[in-house]
Tab-separated table of C-alpha atoms in Angstrom:
chain	number	residue	atom	x	y	z
V	1	MET	CA	86.735	7.387	59.573
V	2	ARG	CA	88.871	9.900	57.701
V	3	ILE	CA	91.805	9.255	60.013
V	4	ILE	CA	91.632	5.514	59.375
V	5	SER	CA	91.547	6.000	55.606
V	6	ILE	CA	94.553	8.361	55.783
V	7	TYR	CA	96.621	5.792	57.656
V	8	LEU	CA	95.517	2.912	55.441
V	9	ARG	CA	96.433	4.931	52.335
V	10	ASP	CA	99.982	5.282	53.710
V	11	SER	CA	100.634	8.598	51.973
V	12	ASN	CA	100.189	11.659	54.124
V	13	THR	CA	99.905	14.979	52.351
V	14	SER	CA	100.001	18.358	54.061
V	15	SER	CA	96.203	18.496	54.141
V	16	ASP	CA	96.174	15.054	55.757
V	17	SER	CA	98.519	16.355	58.437
V	18	GLY	CA	96.126	19.225	59.044
V	19	ILE	CA	93.232	16.801	59.458
V	20	ILE	CA	95.256	14.665	61.860
V	21	LEU	CA	96.304	17.740	63.848
V	22	HIS	CA	92.698	18.927	63.988
V	23	TYR	CA	91.450	15.625	65.416
V	24	ALA	CA	94.378	15.499	67.860
V	25	MET	CA	93.540	18.976	69.155
V	26	VAL	CA	89.839	18.146	69.432
V	27	GLY	CA	90.744	15.027	71.408
V	28	PHE	CA	93.095	16.974	73.665
V	29	TYR	CA	90.536	19.675	74.404
V	30	SER	CA	87.831	17.064	75.026
V	31	LEU	CA	90.023	15.273	77.549
V	32	PHE	CA	91.109	18.558	79.129
V	33	TRP	CA	87.555	19.801	79.701
V	34	THR	CA	86.413	16.363	80.890
V	35	PHE	CA	89.087	16.333	83.575
V	36	GLN	CA	88.392	19.977	84.446
V	37	GLY	CA	84.730	19.075	84.958
V	38	LEU	CA	85.650	16.088	87.095
V	39	ALA	CA	87.969	18.242	89.207
V	40	CYS	CA	85.153	20.747	89.775
V	41	LEU	CA	82.745	17.979	90.740
V	42	GLU	CA	85.308	16.553	93.148
V	43	THR	CA	85.758	19.951	94.791
V	44	ILE	CA	82.003	20.397	95.153
V	45	ALA	CA	81.610	16.899	96.593
V	46	LYS	CA	84.394	17.467	99.130
V	47	SER	CA	82.917	20.775	100.266
V	48	ARG	CA	79.469	19.213	100.692
V	49	LEU	CA	80.916	16.299	102.632
V	50	SER	CA	82.811	18.657	104.909
V	51	LEU	CA	79.618	20.622	105.548
V	52	LEU	CA	77.740	17.421	106.360
V	53	ALA	CA	80.488	16.275	108.727
V	54	LYS	CA	80.346	19.437	110.865
V	55	PRO	CA	78.291	19.094	114.041
V	56	ASN	CA	75.039	21.004	114.130
V	57	THR	CA	75.630	23.708	116.731
V	58	PHE	CA	72.194	25.270	116.259
V	59	ALA	CA	70.263	22.263	117.582
V	60	ASN	CA	68.543	22.723	120.945
């Protein structure tokens, strides 16, 4: 909400720039860690699928 009011006011002060930078960094880190988590999940899923695809050599 603060970001919207800053842009609607149409006068950015240095503190406004700090607020904007803060929210931009929070957004960047949120996206970064989301994609990192998805990459880890993808790696885990691929390793499990490869284990399931191997023939069971211990069966009698």
